[in-house]
mmCIF file of N, CA and C in Angstrom:
data_model
loop_
_atom_site.group_PDB
_atom_site.id
_atom_site.type_symbol
_atom_site.label_atom_id
_atom_site.label_comp_id
_atom_site.label_asym_id
_atom_site.label_seq_id
_atom_site.Cartn_x
_atom_site.Cartn_y
_atom_site.Cartn_z
ATOM 1 N N MET A 199 -80.617 -13.060 -104.777
ATOM 2 C CA MET A 199 -79.577 -12.092 -105.092
ATOM 3 C C MET A 199 -79.814 -10.852 -104.229
ATOM 4 N N SER A 200 -78.776 -10.399 -103.552
ATOM 5 C CA SER A 200 -78.910 -9.182 -102.767
ATOM 6 C C SER A 200 -78.766 -7.964 -103.676
ATOM 7 N N THR A 201 -79.262 -6.821 -103.218
ATOM 8 C CA THR A 201 -79.187 -5.621 -104.046
ATOM 9 C C THR A 201 -77.765 -5.102 -104.186
ATOM 10 N N THR A 202 -76.845 -5.557 -103.346
ATOM 11 C CA THR A 202 -75.444 -5.144 -103.506
ATOM 12 C C THR A 202 -74.781 -5.883 -104.662
ATOM 13 N N GLU A 203 -75.350 -6.987 -105.107
ATOM 14 C CA GLU A 203 -74.804 -7.767 -106.211
ATOM 15 C C GLU A 203 -75.380 -7.345 -107.565
ATOM 16 N N LEU A 204 -76.305 -6.427 -107.579
ATOM 17 C CA LEU A 204 -76.951 -5.998 -108.813
ATOM 18 C C LEU A 204 -76.050 -5.059 -109.608
ATOM 19 N N THR A 205 -76.273 -5.000 -110.902
ATOM 20 C CA THR A 205 -75.606 -4.036 -111.768
ATOM 21 C C THR A 205 -76.566 -2.879 -111.970
ATOM 22 N N TRP A 206 -76.181 -1.717 -111.449
ATOM 23 C CA TRP A 206 -77.039 -0.536 -111.488
ATOM 24 C C TRP A 206 -76.687 0.341 -112.681
ATOM 25 N N PHE A 207 -77.718 0.937 -113.283
ATOM 26 C CA PHE A 207 -77.561 1.834 -114.421
ATOM 27 C C PHE A 207 -78.323 3.124 -114.148
ATOM 28 N N LYS A 208 -77.752 4.248 -114.570
ATOM 29 C CA LYS A 208 -78.457 5.517 -114.426
ATOM 30 C C LYS A 208 -79.625 5.542 -115.404
ATOM 31 N N SER A 209 -80.759 5.952 -114.928
ATOM 32 C CA SER A 209 -81.939 6.045 -115.772
ATOM 33 C C SER A 209 -81.747 7.083 -116.868
ATOM 34 N N SER A 210 -82.282 6.817 -118.035
ATOM 35 C CA SER A 210 -82.224 7.785 -119.129
ATOM 36 C C SER A 210 -83.059 9.019 -118.817
ATOM 37 N N TYR A 211 -83.911 8.955 -117.807
ATOM 38 C CA TYR A 211 -84.711 10.102 -117.391
ATOM 39 C C TYR A 211 -83.953 11.003 -116.422
ATOM 40 N N SER A 212 -82.780 10.580 -115.955
ATOM 41 C CA SER A 212 -82.000 11.380 -115.017
ATOM 42 C C SER A 212 -81.345 12.545 -115.731
ATOM 43 N N SER A 213 -81.079 13.596 -114.981
ATOM 44 C CA SER A 213 -80.429 14.764 -115.578
ATOM 45 C C SER A 213 -78.972 14.441 -115.879
ATOM 46 N N GLY A 214 -78.393 15.114 -116.852
ATOM 47 C CA GLY A 214 -77.016 14.873 -117.248
ATOM 48 C C GLY A 214 -76.003 15.554 -116.363
ATOM 49 N N SER A 215 -76.424 16.437 -115.468
ATOM 50 C CA SER A 215 -75.488 17.197 -114.647
ATOM 51 C C SER A 215 -75.018 16.434 -113.415
ATOM 52 N N GLY A 216 -75.522 15.238 -113.185
ATOM 53 C CA GLY A 216 -75.131 14.467 -112.020
ATOM 54 C C GLY A 216 -76.065 14.652 -110.833
ATOM 55 N N ASP A 217 -76.967 15.608 -110.911
ATOM 56 C CA ASP A 217 -77.953 15.818 -109.857
ATOM 57 C C ASP A 217 -79.200 14.997 -110.164
ATOM 58 N N ASP A 218 -79.968 14.722 -109.151
ATOM 59 C CA ASP A 218 -81.272 14.082 -109.316
ATOM 60 C C ASP A 218 -81.210 12.817 -110.168
ATOM 61 N N CYS A 219 -80.312 11.924 -109.835
ATOM 62 C CA CYS A 219 -80.150 10.698 -110.626
ATOM 63 C C CYS A 219 -80.917 9.541 -110.004
ATOM 64 N N VAL A 220 -81.594 8.819 -110.848
ATOM 65 C CA VAL A 220 -82.264 7.587 -110.456
ATOM 66 C C VAL A 220 -81.513 6.455 -111.131
ATOM 67 N N GLU A 221 -81.265 5.393 -110.388
ATOM 68 C CA GLU A 221 -80.599 4.221 -110.948
ATOM 69 C C GLU A 221 -81.548 3.042 -110.913
ATOM 70 N N VAL A 222 -81.416 2.171 -111.905
ATOM 71 C CA VAL A 222 -82.242 0.973 -111.978
ATOM 72 C C VAL A 222 -81.357 -0.251 -112.183
ATOM 73 N N ALA A 223 -81.822 -1.363 -111.673
ATOM 74 C CA ALA A 223 -81.166 -2.656 -111.876
ATOM 75 C C ALA A 223 -82.274 -3.667 -112.135
ATOM 76 N N ALA A 224 -82.180 -4.365 -113.238
ATOM 77 C CA ALA A 224 -83.232 -5.306 -113.618
ATOM 78 C C ALA A 224 -82.793 -6.747 -113.409
ATOM 79 N N CYS A 225 -83.695 -7.526 -112.893
ATOM 80 C CA CYS A 225 -83.560 -8.979 -112.771
ATOM 81 C C CYS A 225 -84.746 -9.575 -113.525
ATOM 82 N N PRO A 226 -84.759 -10.872 -113.738
ATOM 83 C CA PRO A 226 -85.886 -11.445 -114.477
ATOM 84 C C PRO A 226 -87.258 -11.172 -113.854
ATOM 85 N N SER A 227 -87.346 -11.139 -112.527
ATOM 86 C CA SER A 227 -88.657 -10.981 -111.902
ATOM 87 C C SER A 227 -88.840 -9.663 -111.156
ATOM 88 N N THR A 228 -87.820 -8.805 -111.115
ATOM 89 C CA THR A 228 -87.893 -7.569 -110.339
ATOM 90 C C THR A 228 -87.081 -6.463 -111.001
ATOM 91 N N VAL A 229 -87.604 -5.248 -110.948
ATOM 92 C CA VAL A 229 -86.852 -4.063 -111.347
ATOM 93 C C VAL A 229 -86.622 -3.250 -110.077
ATOM 94 N N HIS A 230 -85.364 -3.020 -109.730
ATOM 95 C CA HIS A 230 -84.994 -2.278 -108.531
ATOM 96 C C HIS A 230 -84.712 -0.828 -108.919
ATOM 97 N N VAL A 231 -85.123 0.112 -108.076
ATOM 98 C CA VAL A 231 -84.947 1.538 -108.336
ATOM 99 C C VAL A 231 -84.394 2.176 -107.065
ATOM 100 N N ARG A 232 -83.379 3.060 -107.229
ATOM 101 C CA ARG A 232 -82.813 3.746 -106.070
ATOM 102 C C ARG A 232 -82.333 5.149 -106.465
ATOM 103 N N ASP A 233 -82.086 5.962 -105.462
ATOM 104 C CA ASP A 233 -81.517 7.298 -105.628
ATOM 105 C C ASP A 233 -80.002 7.149 -105.635
ATOM 106 N N SER A 234 -79.342 7.613 -106.684
ATOM 107 C CA SER A 234 -77.896 7.438 -106.788
ATOM 108 C C SER A 234 -77.137 8.200 -105.713
ATOM 109 N N LYS A 235 -77.734 9.247 -105.148
ATOM 110 C CA LYS A 235 -77.065 10.010 -104.094
ATOM 111 C C LYS A 235 -77.127 9.295 -102.754
ATOM 112 N N ASN A 236 -77.961 8.276 -102.651
ATOM 113 C CA ASN A 236 -78.107 7.526 -101.410
ATOM 114 C C ASN A 236 -78.284 6.043 -101.732
ATOM 115 N N PRO A 237 -77.250 5.402 -102.287
ATOM 116 C CA PRO A 237 -77.401 4.020 -102.747
ATOM 117 C C PRO A 237 -77.706 3.003 -101.657
ATOM 118 N N THR A 238 -77.451 3.335 -100.402
ATOM 119 C CA THR A 238 -77.781 2.399 -99.325
ATOM 120 C C THR A 238 -79.121 2.738 -98.683
ATOM 121 N N GLY A 239 -79.796 3.763 -99.215
ATOM 122 C CA GLY A 239 -81.091 4.173 -98.687
ATOM 123 C C GLY A 239 -82.228 3.325 -99.224
ATOM 124 N N PRO A 240 -83.443 3.811 -99.070
ATOM 125 C CA PRO A 240 -84.620 3.064 -99.523
ATOM 126 C C PRO A 240 -84.578 2.784 -101.026
ATOM 127 N N GLN A 241 -85.152 1.660 -101.392
ATOM 128 C CA GLN A 241 -85.221 1.255 -102.794
ATOM 129 C C GLN A 241 -86.618 0.741 -103.087
ATOM 130 N N LEU A 242 -87.016 0.901 -104.335
ATOM 131 C CA LEU A 242 -88.259 0.298 -104.806
ATOM 132 C C LEU A 242 -87.927 -1.030 -105.462
ATOM 133 N N ALA A 243 -88.784 -1.995 -105.312
ATOM 134 C CA ALA A 243 -88.658 -3.276 -106.007
ATOM 135 C C ALA A 243 -90.006 -3.542 -106.673
ATOM 136 N N LEU A 244 -90.024 -3.466 -107.992
ATOM 137 C CA LEU A 244 -91.267 -3.594 -108.755
ATOM 138 C C LEU A 244 -91.224 -4.812 -109.658
ATOM 139 N N ASP A 245 -92.392 -5.417 -109.877
ATOM 140 C CA ASP A 245 -92.409 -6.472 -110.881
ATOM 141 C C ASP A 245 -92.368 -5.795 -112.254
ATOM 142 N N PRO A 246 -91.909 -6.493 -113.282
ATOM 143 C CA PRO A 246 -91.744 -5.868 -114.600
ATOM 144 C C PRO A 246 -93.011 -5.210 -115.145
ATOM 145 N N ALA A 247 -94.174 -5.767 -114.885
ATOM 146 C CA ALA A 247 -95.423 -5.159 -115.371
ATOM 147 C C ALA A 247 -95.671 -3.816 -114.690
ATOM 148 N N ALA A 248 -95.409 -3.724 -113.393
ATOM 149 C CA ALA A 248 -95.587 -2.458 -112.675
ATOM 150 C C ALA A 248 -94.577 -1.422 -113.160
ATOM 151 N N TRP A 249 -93.356 -1.840 -113.456
ATOM 152 C CA TRP A 249 -92.334 -0.927 -113.980
ATOM 153 C C TRP A 249 -92.761 -0.384 -115.348
ATOM 154 N N THR A 250 -93.254 -1.255 -116.199
ATOM 155 C CA THR A 250 -93.727 -0.833 -117.522
ATOM 156 C C THR A 250 -94.876 0.163 -117.388
ATOM 157 N N GLU A 251 -95.790 -0.107 -116.484
ATOM 158 C CA GLU A 251 -96.922 0.806 -116.251
ATOM 159 C C GLU A 251 -96.408 2.155 -115.730
ATOM 160 N N PHE A 252 -95.463 2.144 -114.813
ATOM 161 C CA PHE A 252 -94.887 3.370 -114.288
ATOM 162 C C PHE A 252 -94.263 4.197 -115.408
ATOM 163 N N LEU A 253 -93.455 3.556 -116.249
ATOM 164 C CA LEU A 253 -92.798 4.274 -117.348
ATOM 165 C C LEU A 253 -93.808 4.821 -118.347
ATOM 166 N N SER A 254 -94.879 4.103 -118.595
ATOM 167 C CA SER A 254 -95.878 4.564 -119.554
ATOM 168 C C SER A 254 -96.566 5.841 -119.076
ATOM 169 N N ARG A 255 -96.604 6.061 -117.782
ATOM 170 C CA ARG A 255 -97.250 7.259 -117.237
ATOM 171 C C ARG A 255 -96.316 8.454 -117.189
ATOM 172 N N LEU A 256 -95.020 8.259 -117.452
ATOM 173 C CA LEU A 256 -94.081 9.370 -117.483
ATOM 174 C C LEU A 256 -94.148 10.146 -118.794
ATOM 175 N N ALA A 257 -94.578 9.493 -119.830
ATOM 176 C CA ALA A 257 -94.587 10.123 -121.154
ATOM 177 C C ALA A 257 -95.702 11.117 -121.322
#
């Protein structure tokens, strides 16, 4: 599946004003992360365990 076919969602950690938004798209084996202001720019692709570890360190 290409990243253009993914369903992207704004992260709940993003600000509500529309600035500084992070979007995520989850697949069974990968969690994709991108900057909503630059959707064709660089993206992270993490396995679900790494994504869970990342989120646990935000709290």
